[in-house]
């Protein structure tokens, strides 16, 4: 190991890099990753050792302003050019042969995307994993709803120490009801760690998907090297990976792998309320084959693998595909019906509406689902656990509507992106609607599959670029984009759609007043009305794969 090697940057400061090498080796193919989470953590040391043992120079770099690197950290602002300078430095070192691939999960993934469009001559392949593409609409303001737990955790992590958020005392310091429940939200940095955090404050100044966010948006159309993406159905960024995969297409070697896990690298440890053991695979082995093919020119069968490898829940098998969405998809509506039904038959003209009250003082808790904060909240007062968990405890609440289909007389395969088209009225000037799709097993378990959310003020925008408050009592149309899924609903199972107005603390509570989200403090109960008639046919649009 070469510890704390200095990486010179174009503006005169230097980053800290740790380099792992086979003993005495020089002129090696090189893999580089960047992290704001301390390069000498055990997970990064073990990563470096693992690849060094397999004939690579493995480099872990602290991003600007973090740990042993110089400069001031600002989220995403300098990462692309800093990564470009890192590759220039690495390619000139004796231990590198100048053939460089990149690796990274989460923040390490976004650094690669910020680098990709800059066209460094030494970059030969990239492997960005579990990361969003649109930082606003798919990241921090998902569907316009503020990702509270993730964004607060990131702001604190990136401006202090990892242990404050992920350590066992986090529940006493900041990951607790006192902090998550504080209003106004803009003050949470000071409530959590006693001082203002520049990034946190800046994010609150940009509550539209404006130029601030768009300058960071990933550019898959500009990728010029082989790429291998990996994500999970229960991580918020599976849709990002699949959209990027589709945008890149067949113009270069392009592969994506999506399994039944969330944000963490330790996929073998991910569990739910169904058996996920058939999905077990070693991600690192996939990565090694990728680098061996494109950094060592090994004929190892990589080129013969299907471009998309997707784990299909219910069928409990890996499936190889060539495109996304699947060309054989048949978009099939299932309609909300009176009495809590869910049916492919359209509703009648006279079906009565369903109603519930959403009180932001008593929000629906986040249980299971799609989120990226399992590690971040492991020390929380109430850890936020993602995945295919039984939703019956939530479905018993008075503020959750459930719509359940009849038992299926044959298997129903659903693979692809989906959305809910909802017609609803609210007494509020602004509110949220959250939808979850579940697979109801014959024993009664209601197993989470996917979800989506819309903050009403953003309902008229494509991706959060504009807002318009509600007129209380007027029916509005909502198109709620859900995360993609791959599931076979088995014969005898039932489809279930849950509808509510909160998922806390994954998302901040909508206070229902229409006031500024960051500075608002006044809570108001919203009286929600959900319509399902011939004129207002609320339905979920499923990507059905015919038998």
PDB file of N, CA and C in Angstrom, residues 84-150:
ATOM      1  N   UNK A  84     -10.882  13.997 -13.367  1.00  0.00           N
ATOM      2  CA  UNK A  84     -10.090  14.088 -14.600  1.00  0.00           C
ATOM      3  C   UNK A  84      -8.611  14.269 -14.267  1.00  0.00           C
ATOM      4  N   UNK A  85      -8.319  15.158 -13.327  1.00  0.00           N
ATOM      5  CA  UNK A  85      -6.926  15.380 -12.922  1.00  0.00           C
ATOM      6  C   UNK A  85      -6.352  14.160 -12.224  1.00  0.00           C
ATOM      7  N   UNK A  86      -7.209  13.424 -11.496  1.00  0.00           N
ATOM      8  CA  UNK A  86      -6.746  12.196 -10.841  1.00  0.00           C
ATOM      9  C   UNK A  86      -6.273  11.188 -11.876  1.00  0.00           C
ATOM     10  N   UNK A  87      -7.028  11.020 -12.955  1.00  0.00           N
ATOM     11  CA  UNK A  87      -6.638  10.067 -13.987  1.00  0.00           C
ATOM     12  C   UNK A  87      -5.336  10.483 -14.672  1.00  0.00           C
ATOM     13  N   UNK A  88      -5.156  11.784 -14.891  1.00  0.00           N
ATOM     14  CA  UNK A  88      -3.904  12.267 -15.470  1.00  0.00           C
ATOM     15  C   UNK A  88      -2.726  11.910 -14.565  1.00  0.00           C
ATOM     16  N   UNK A  89      -2.902  12.117 -13.262  1.00  0.00           N
ATOM     17  CA  UNK A  89      -1.852  11.775 -12.303  1.00  0.00           C
ATOM     18  C   UNK A  89      -1.586  10.272 -12.291  1.00  0.00           C
ATOM     19  N   UNK A  90      -2.637   9.473 -12.180  1.00  0.00           N
ATOM     20  CA  UNK A  90      -2.466   8.025 -12.078  1.00  0.00           C
ATOM     21  C   UNK A  90      -1.795   7.461 -13.328  1.00  0.00           C
ATOM     22  N   UNK A  91      -2.204   7.940 -14.494  1.00  0.00           N
ATOM     23  CA  UNK A  91      -1.634   7.419 -15.741  1.00  0.00           C
ATOM     24  C   UNK A  91      -0.139   7.686 -15.852  1.00  0.00           C
ATOM     25  N   UNK A  92       0.360   8.680 -15.146  1.00  0.00           N
ATOM     26  CA  UNK A  92       1.774   9.014 -15.190  1.00  0.00           C
ATOM     27  C   UNK A  92       2.615   8.338 -14.132  1.00  0.00           C
ATOM     28  N   UNK A  93       2.001   7.577 -13.243  1.00  0.00           N
ATOM     29  CA  UNK A  93       2.756   6.888 -12.193  1.00  0.00           C
ATOM     30  C   UNK A  93       3.319   5.562 -12.705  1.00  0.00           C
ATOM     31  N   UNK A  94       4.468   5.154 -12.137  1.00  0.00           N
ATOM     32  CA  UNK A  94       5.136   3.944 -12.610  1.00  0.00           C
ATOM     33  C   UNK A  94       4.302   2.687 -12.384  1.00  0.00           C
ATOM     34  N   UNK A  95       3.475   2.704 -11.364  1.00  0.00           N
ATOM     35  CA  UNK A  95       2.682   1.498 -11.068  1.00  0.00           C
ATOM     36  C   UNK A  95       1.493   1.329 -12.010  1.00  0.00           C
ATOM     37  N   UNK A  96       1.207   2.309 -12.860  1.00  0.00           N
ATOM     38  CA  UNK A  96       0.083   2.229 -13.793  1.00  0.00           C
ATOM     39  C   UNK A  96       0.569   2.091 -15.224  1.00  0.00           C
ATOM     40  N   UNK A  97      -0.151   1.326 -16.020  1.00  0.00           N
ATOM     41  CA  UNK A  97       0.159   1.231 -17.444  1.00  0.00           C
ATOM     42  C   UNK A  97      -0.668   2.221 -18.267  1.00  0.00           C
ATOM     43  N   UNK A  98      -1.425   3.098 -17.589  1.00  0.00           N
ATOM     44  CA  UNK A  98      -2.204   4.114 -18.277  1.00  0.00           C
ATOM     45  C   UNK A  98      -3.565   3.658 -18.745  1.00  0.00           C
ATOM     46  N   UNK A  99      -3.897   2.388 -18.532  1.00  0.00           N
ATOM     47  CA  UNK A  99      -5.236   1.883 -18.861  1.00  0.00           C
ATOM     48  C   UNK A  99      -6.058   1.903 -17.582  1.00  0.00           C
ATOM     49  N   UNK A 100      -7.048   2.790 -17.528  1.00  0.00           N
ATOM     50  CA  UNK A 100      -7.729   3.057 -16.264  1.00  0.00           C
ATOM     51  C   UNK A 100      -9.227   2.805 -16.402  1.00  0.00           C
ATOM     52  N   UNK A 101      -9.761   2.106 -15.410  1.00  0.00           N
ATOM     53  CA  UNK A 101     -11.205   1.971 -15.244  1.00  0.00           C
ATOM     54  C   UNK A 101     -11.615   2.633 -13.947  1.00  0.00           C
ATOM     55  N   UNK A 102     -12.883   2.973 -13.834  1.00  0.00           N
ATOM     56  CA  UNK A 102     -13.368   3.597 -12.604  1.00  0.00           C
ATOM     57  C   UNK A 102     -14.432   2.719 -11.965  1.00  0.00           C
ATOM     58  N   UNK A 103     -14.570   2.874 -10.677  1.00  0.00           N
ATOM     59  CA  UNK A 103     -15.508   2.095  -9.859  1.00  0.00           C
ATOM     60  C   UNK A 103     -16.101   3.035  -8.824  1.00  0.00           C
ATOM     61  N   UNK A 104     -17.316   2.770  -8.402  1.00  0.00           N
ATOM     62  CA  UNK A 104     -17.851   3.546  -7.300  1.00  0.00           C
ATOM     63  C   UNK A 104     -19.340   3.346  -7.111  1.00  0.00           C
ATOM     64  N   UNK A 105     -19.751   3.348  -5.853  1.00  0.00           N
ATOM     65  CA  UNK A 105     -21.152   3.227  -5.471  1.00  0.00           C
ATOM     66  C   UNK A 105     -21.610   4.551  -4.863  1.00  0.00           C
ATOM     67  N   UNK A 106     -22.849   4.908  -5.129  1.00  0.00           N
ATOM     68  CA  UNK A 106     -23.457   6.089  -4.537  1.00  0.00           C
ATOM     69  C   UNK A 106     -22.654   7.331  -4.939  1.00  0.00           C
ATOM     70  N   UNK A 107     -22.065   8.053  -3.976  1.00  0.00           N
ATOM     71  CA  UNK A 107     -21.288   9.236  -4.350  1.00  0.00           C
ATOM     72  C   UNK A 107     -20.165   8.870  -5.319  1.00  0.00           C
ATOM     73  N   UNK A 108     -19.546   7.723  -5.105  1.00  0.00           N
ATOM     74  CA  UNK A 108     -18.511   7.277  -6.029  1.00  0.00           C
ATOM     75  C   UNK A 108     -19.030   7.011  -7.426  1.00  0.00           C
ATOM     76  N   UNK A 109     -20.316   6.721  -7.546  1.00  0.00           N
ATOM     77  CA  UNK A 109     -20.930   6.572  -8.850  1.00  0.00           C
ATOM     78  C   UNK A 109     -21.136   7.902  -9.537  1.00  0.00           C
ATOM     79  N   UNK A 110     -21.595   8.890  -8.781  1.00  0.00           N
ATOM     80  CA  UNK A 110     -21.853  10.190  -9.417  1.00  0.00           C
ATOM     81  C   UNK A 110     -20.554  10.863  -9.854  1.00  0.00           C
ATOM     82  N   UNK A 111     -19.454  10.631  -9.122  1.00  0.00           N
ATOM     83  CA  UNK A 111     -18.170  11.185  -9.572  1.00  0.00           C
ATOM     84  C   UNK A 111     -17.841  10.654 -10.967  1.00  0.00           C
ATOM     85  N   UNK A 112     -18.101   9.372 -11.202  1.00  0.00           N
ATOM     86  CA  UNK A 112     -17.818   8.800 -12.516  1.00  0.00           C
ATOM     87  C   UNK A 112     -18.669   9.445 -13.605  1.00  0.00           C
ATOM     88  N   UNK A 113     -19.929   9.712 -13.294  1.00  0.00           N
ATOM     89  CA  UNK A 113     -20.785  10.367 -14.286  1.00  0.00           C
ATOM     90  C   UNK A 113     -20.318  11.805 -14.557  1.00  0.00           C
ATOM     91  N   UNK A 114     -19.830  12.488 -13.518  1.00  0.00           N
ATOM     92  CA  UNK A 114     -19.322  13.843 -13.730  1.00  0.00           C
ATOM     93  C   UNK A 114     -18.031  13.830 -14.553  1.00  0.00           C
ATOM     94  N   UNK A 115     -17.306  12.739 -14.471  1.00  0.00           N
ATOM     95  CA  UNK A 115     -16.071  12.580 -15.247  1.00  0.00           C
ATOM     96  C   UNK A 115     -16.344  12.155 -16.682  1.00  0.00           C
ATOM     97  N   UNK A 116     -17.367  11.337 -16.904  1.00  0.00           N
ATOM     98  CA  UNK A 116     -17.528  10.608 -18.165  1.00  0.00           C
ATOM     99  C   UNK A 116     -17.553  11.525 -19.378  1.00  0.00           C
ATOM    100  N   UNK A 117     -18.268  12.650 -19.289  1.00  0.00           N
ATOM    101  CA  UNK A 117     -18.436  13.497 -20.467  1.00  0.00           C
ATOM    102  C   UNK A 117     -17.209  14.360 -20.765  1.00  0.00           C
ATOM    103  N   UNK A 118     -16.200  14.312 -19.875  1.00  0.00           N
ATOM    104  CA  UNK A 118     -15.003  15.121 -20.084  1.00  0.00           C
ATOM    105  C   UNK A 118     -13.995  14.455 -21.012  1.00  0.00           C
ATOM    106  N   UNK A 119     -14.186  13.167 -21.293  1.00  0.00           N
ATOM    107  CA  UNK A 119     -13.398  12.507 -22.321  1.00  0.00           C
ATOM    108  C   UNK A 119     -11.926  12.332 -22.021  1.00  0.00           C
ATOM    109  N   UNK A 120     -11.570  11.824 -20.844  1.00  0.00           N
ATOM    110  CA  UNK A 120     -10.150  11.623 -20.542  1.00  0.00           C
ATOM    111  C   UNK A 120      -9.579  10.489 -21.394  1.00  0.00           C
ATOM    112  N   UNK A 121      -8.413  10.677 -22.014  1.00  0.00           N
ATOM    113  CA  UNK A 121      -7.869   9.652 -22.918  1.00  0.00           C
ATOM    114  C   UNK A 121      -7.475   8.354 -22.232  1.00  0.00           C
ATOM    115  N   UNK A 122      -7.250   8.377 -20.918  1.00  0.00           N
ATOM    116  CA  UNK A 122      -6.859   7.150 -20.223  1.00  0.00           C
ATOM    117  C   UNK A 122      -8.043   6.359 -19.687  1.00  0.00           C
ATOM    118  N   UNK A 123      -9.227   6.927 -19.747  1.00  0.00           N
ATOM    119  CA  UNK A 123     -10.415   6.233 -19.232  1.00  0.00           C
ATOM    120  C   UNK A 123     -10.869   5.196 -20.250  1.00  0.00           C
ATOM    121  N   UNK A 124     -10.861   3.915 -19.841  1.00  0.00           N
ATOM    122  CA  UNK A 124     -11.224   2.834 -20.761  1.00  0.00           C
ATOM    123  C   UNK A 124     -12.523   2.134 -20.398  1.00  0.00           C
ATOM    124  N   UNK A 125     -13.012   2.280 -19.172  1.00  0.00           N
ATOM    125  CA  UNK A 125     -14.299   1.698 -18.800  1.00  0.00           C
ATOM    126  C   UNK A 125     -14.747   2.309 -17.478  1.00  0.00           C
ATOM    127  N   UNK A 126     -16.052   2.210 -17.188  1.00  0.00           N
ATOM    128  CA  UNK A 126     -16.596   2.809 -15.973  1.00  0.00           C
ATOM    129  C   UNK A 126     -17.687   1.914 -15.402  1.00  0.00           C
ATOM    130  N   UNK A 127     -17.815   1.944 -14.067  1.00  0.00           N
ATOM    131  CA  UNK A 127     -18.800   1.105 -13.381  1.00  0.00           C
ATOM    132  C   UNK A 127     -19.490   1.902 -12.280  1.00  0.00           C
ATOM    133  N   UNK A 128     -20.416   2.806 -12.653  1.00  0.00           N
ATOM    134  CA  UNK A 128     -21.158   3.563 -11.638  1.00  0.00           C
ATOM    135  C   UNK A 128     -22.347   2.758 -11.115  1.00  0.00           C
ATOM    136  N   UNK A 129     -22.507   2.723  -9.805  1.00  0.00           N
ATOM    137  CA  UNK A 129     -23.515   1.866  -9.189  1.00  0.00           C
ATOM    138  C   UNK A 129     -24.368   2.663  -8.205  1.00  0.00           C
ATOM    139  N   UNK A 130     -25.618   2.260  -8.080  1.00  0.00           N
ATOM    140  CA  UNK A 130     -26.620   2.783  -7.145  1.00  0.00           C
ATOM    141  C   UNK A 130     -26.563   4.311  -7.009  1.00  0.00           C
ATOM    142  N   UNK A 131     -26.868   4.994  -8.119  1.00  0.00           N
ATOM    143  CA  UNK A 131     -26.853   6.458  -8.086  1.00  0.00           C
ATOM    144  C   UNK A 131     -27.908   6.998  -9.041  1.00  0.00           C
ATOM    145  N   UNK A 132     -28.474   8.157  -8.676  1.00  0.00           N
ATOM    146  CA  UNK A 132     -29.520   8.785  -9.468  1.00  0.00           C
ATOM    147  C   UNK A 132     -28.949   9.430 -10.722  1.00  0.00           C
ATOM    148  N   UNK A 133     -29.864   9.814 -11.642  1.00  0.00           N
ATOM    149  CA  UNK A 133     -29.435  10.572 -12.817  1.00  0.00           C
ATOM    150  C   UNK A 133     -29.865  12.033 -12.708  1.00  0.00           C
ATOM    151  N   UNK A 134     -31.095  12.292 -12.318  1.00  0.00           N
ATOM    152  CA  UNK A 134     -31.599  13.648 -12.115  1.00  0.00           C
ATOM    153  C   UNK A 134     -31.533  13.941 -10.614  1.00  0.00           C
ATOM    154  N   UNK A 135     -30.663  14.853 -10.208  1.00  0.00           N
ATOM    155  CA  UNK A 135     -30.393  15.080  -8.791  1.00  0.00           C
ATOM    156  C   UNK A 135     -31.599  15.640  -8.062  1.00  0.00           C
ATOM    157  N   UNK A 136     -32.486  16.306  -8.776  1.00  0.00           N
ATOM    158  CA  UNK A 136     -33.694  16.859  -8.158  1.00  0.00           C
ATOM    159  C   UNK A 136     -34.825  15.839  -8.179  1.00  0.00           C
ATOM    160  N   UNK A 137     -35.332  15.509  -9.351  1.00  0.00           N
ATOM    161  CA  UNK A 137     -36.576  14.743  -9.501  1.00  0.00           C
ATOM    162  C   UNK A 137     -36.415  13.280  -9.120  1.00  0.00           C
ATOM    163  N   UNK A 138     -35.223  12.751  -9.270  1.00  0.00           N
ATOM    164  CA  UNK A 138     -34.984  11.352  -8.929  1.00  0.00           C
ATOM    165  C   UNK A 138     -34.126  11.210  -7.680  1.00  0.00           C
ATOM    166  N   UNK A 139     -33.716  12.366  -7.120  1.00  0.00           N
ATOM    167  CA  UNK A 139     -32.816  12.325  -5.976  1.00  0.00           C
ATOM    168  C   UNK A 139     -33.404  12.986  -4.753  1.00  0.00           C
ATOM    169  N   UNK A 140     -33.082  14.251  -4.568  1.00  0.00           N
ATOM    170  CA  UNK A 140     -33.378  14.892  -3.292  1.00  0.00           C
ATOM    171  C   UNK A 140     -34.808  15.412  -3.194  1.00  0.00           C
ATOM    172  N   UNK A 141     -35.467  15.610  -4.332  1.00  0.00           N
ATOM    173  CA  UNK A 141     -36.871  16.058  -4.351  1.00  0.00           C
ATOM    174  C   UNK A 141     -37.659  15.081  -5.220  1.00  0.00           C
ATOM    175  N   UNK A 142     -37.763  13.859  -4.780  1.00  0.00           N
ATOM    176  CA  UNK A 142     -38.387  12.801  -5.562  1.00  0.00           C
ATOM    177  C   UNK A 142     -39.869  13.089  -5.771  1.00  0.00           C
ATOM    178  N   UNK A 143     -40.268  13.218  -7.035  1.00  0.00           N
ATOM    179  CA  UNK A 143     -41.648  13.588  -7.303  1.00  0.00           C
ATOM    180  C   UNK A 143     -42.037  14.911  -6.668  1.00  0.00           C
ATOM    181  N   UNK A 144     -41.030  15.722  -6.357  1.00  0.00           N
ATOM    182  CA  UNK A 144     -41.252  16.997  -5.678  1.00  0.00           C
ATOM    183  C   UNK A 144     -41.251  16.893  -4.171  1.00  0.00           C
ATOM    184  N   UNK A 145     -41.285  15.670  -3.628  1.00  0.00           N
ATOM    185  CA  UNK A 145     -41.280  15.480  -2.168  1.00  0.00           C
ATOM    186  C   UNK A 145     -39.842  15.410  -1.669  1.00  0.00           C
ATOM    187  N   UNK A 146     -39.562  16.128  -0.608  1.00  0.00           N
ATOM    188  CA  UNK A 146     -38.203  16.245  -0.092  1.00  0.00           C
ATOM    189  C   UNK A 146     -37.792  14.969   0.625  1.00  0.00           C
ATOM    190  N   UNK A 147     -36.697  14.333   0.162  1.00  0.00           N
ATOM    191  CA  UNK A 147     -36.188  13.122   0.807  1.00  0.00           C
ATOM    192  C   UNK A 147     -35.479  13.520   2.105  1.00  0.00           C
ATOM    193  N   UNK A 148     -36.211  13.510   3.187  1.00  0.00           N
ATOM    194  CA  UNK A 148     -35.724  14.067   4.444  1.00  0.00           C
ATOM    195  C   UNK A 148     -34.557  13.276   5.026  1.00  0.00           C
ATOM    196  N   UNK A 149     -34.747  11.986   5.281  1.00  0.00           N
ATOM    197  CA  UNK A 149     -33.710  11.205   5.952  1.00  0.00           C
ATOM    198  C   UNK A 149     -32.425  11.179   5.131  1.00  0.00           C
ATOM    199  N   UNK A 150     -32.540  10.948   3.839  1.00  0.00           N
ATOM    200  CA  UNK A 150     -31.362  10.905   2.979  1.00  0.00           C
ATOM    201  C   UNK A 150     -30.645  12.241   2.943  1.00  0.00           C
TER     202      UNK A 150
END
